[in-house]
C-alpha positions as a Python dict, from the first residue, in 0.01 Angstrom:
ca = {
    (1, 'V'): (0, 0, 0),
    (2, 'L'): (-97, -231, 242),
    (3, 'A'): (89, -234, 581),
    (4, 'F'): (7, -552, 832),
    (5, 'P'): (-25, -563, 1122),
    (6, 'D'): (-158, -217, 1152),
    (7, 'P'): (-70, -103, 1442),
    (8, 'G'): (171, -249, 1475),
    (9, 'S'): (497, -295, 1739),
    (10, 'S'): (813, -379, 1562),
    (11, 'D'): (801, -560, 1224),
    (12, 'F'): (549, -524, 925),
    (13, 'S'): (491, -687, 585),
    (14, 'L'): (376, -504, 266),
    (15, 'V'): (125, -600, 14),
    (16, 'L'): (282, -452, -293),
    (17, 'P'): (301, -617, -660),
    (18, 'D'): (558, -829, -806),
    (19, 'G'): (858, -688, -848),
    (20, 'A'): (1140, -484, -676),
    (21, 'Y'): (1140, -175, -444),
    (22, 'S'): (1304, 56, -177),
    (23, 'V'): (1095, 180, 84),
    (24, 'Q'): (1071, 479, 269),
    (25, 'L'): (943, 590, 606),
    (26, 'I'): (867, 932, 662),
    (27, 'D'): (768, 1046, 1042),
    (28, 'A'): (503, 1348, 1141),
    (29, 'F'): (744, 1585, 1085),
    (30, 'G'): (842, 1505, 704),
    (31, 'R'): (1169, 1287, 866),
    (32, 'V'): (1254, 998, 643),
    (33, 'V'): (1325, 774, 941),
    (34, 'L'): (1398, 445, 691),
    (35, 'N'): (1503, 447, 307),
    (36, 'A'): (1599, 61, 250),
    (37, 'P'): (1544, -187, -75),
    (38, 'I'): (1281, -469, 44),
    (39, 'G'): (1269, -828, -81),
    (40, 'T'): (1040, -1065, -217),
    (41, 'E'): (954, -1156, 166),
    (42, 'R'): (844, -731, 225),
    (43, 'M'): (900, -771, 568),
    (44, 'V'): (1025, -401, 740),
    (45, 'D'): (1211, -317, 1031),
    (46, 'A'): (1067, -100, 1243),
    (47, 'H'): (1212, -196, 1567),
    (48, 'D'): (1443, 141, 1649),
    (49, 'L'): (1092, 350, 1531),
    (50, 'S'): (907, 585, 1814),
    (51, 'P'): (580, 522, 1856),
    (52, 'G'): (379, 734, 1585),
    (53, 'I'): (218, 760, 1240),
    (54, 'Y'): (474, 708, 954),
    (55, 'S'): (380, 764, 598),
    (56, 'V'): (514, 466, 368),
    (57, 'I'): (630, 525, 15),
    (58, 'A'): (740, 210, -206),
    (59, 'T'): (917, 316, -531),
    (60, 'S'): (969, 71, -787),
    (61, 'F'): (1316, 39, -978),
    (62, 'Q'): (1092, 154, -1288),
    (63, 'G'): (982, 445, -1118),
    (64, 'V'): (654, 368, -989),
    (65, 'R'): (577, 485, -643),
    (66, 'L'): (274, 358, -363),
    (67, 'F'): (178, 513, -87),
    (68, 'G'): (42, 412, 243),
    (69, 'R'): (56, 476, 609),
    (70, 'W'): (153, 257, 913),
    (71, 'V'): (128, 324, 1271),
    (72, 'K'): (383, 205, 1558),
    (73, 'E'): (209, 124, 1904),
}
């Protein structure tokens, strides 16, 4: 998963293969801080998150998991 802009300060976009996905963001303590479906625009709203490094897990509805990371300034 490619997330941009990285680092960023609010919303960010994901580059994913075609299809529908749910996205999880996991903070440095292993807590799931966001768990949401993502539409075709591939935008993630990160306004409410604290600055830090986040793991990104995108799961397709067929069960394929893709991994990445994103940094919030």
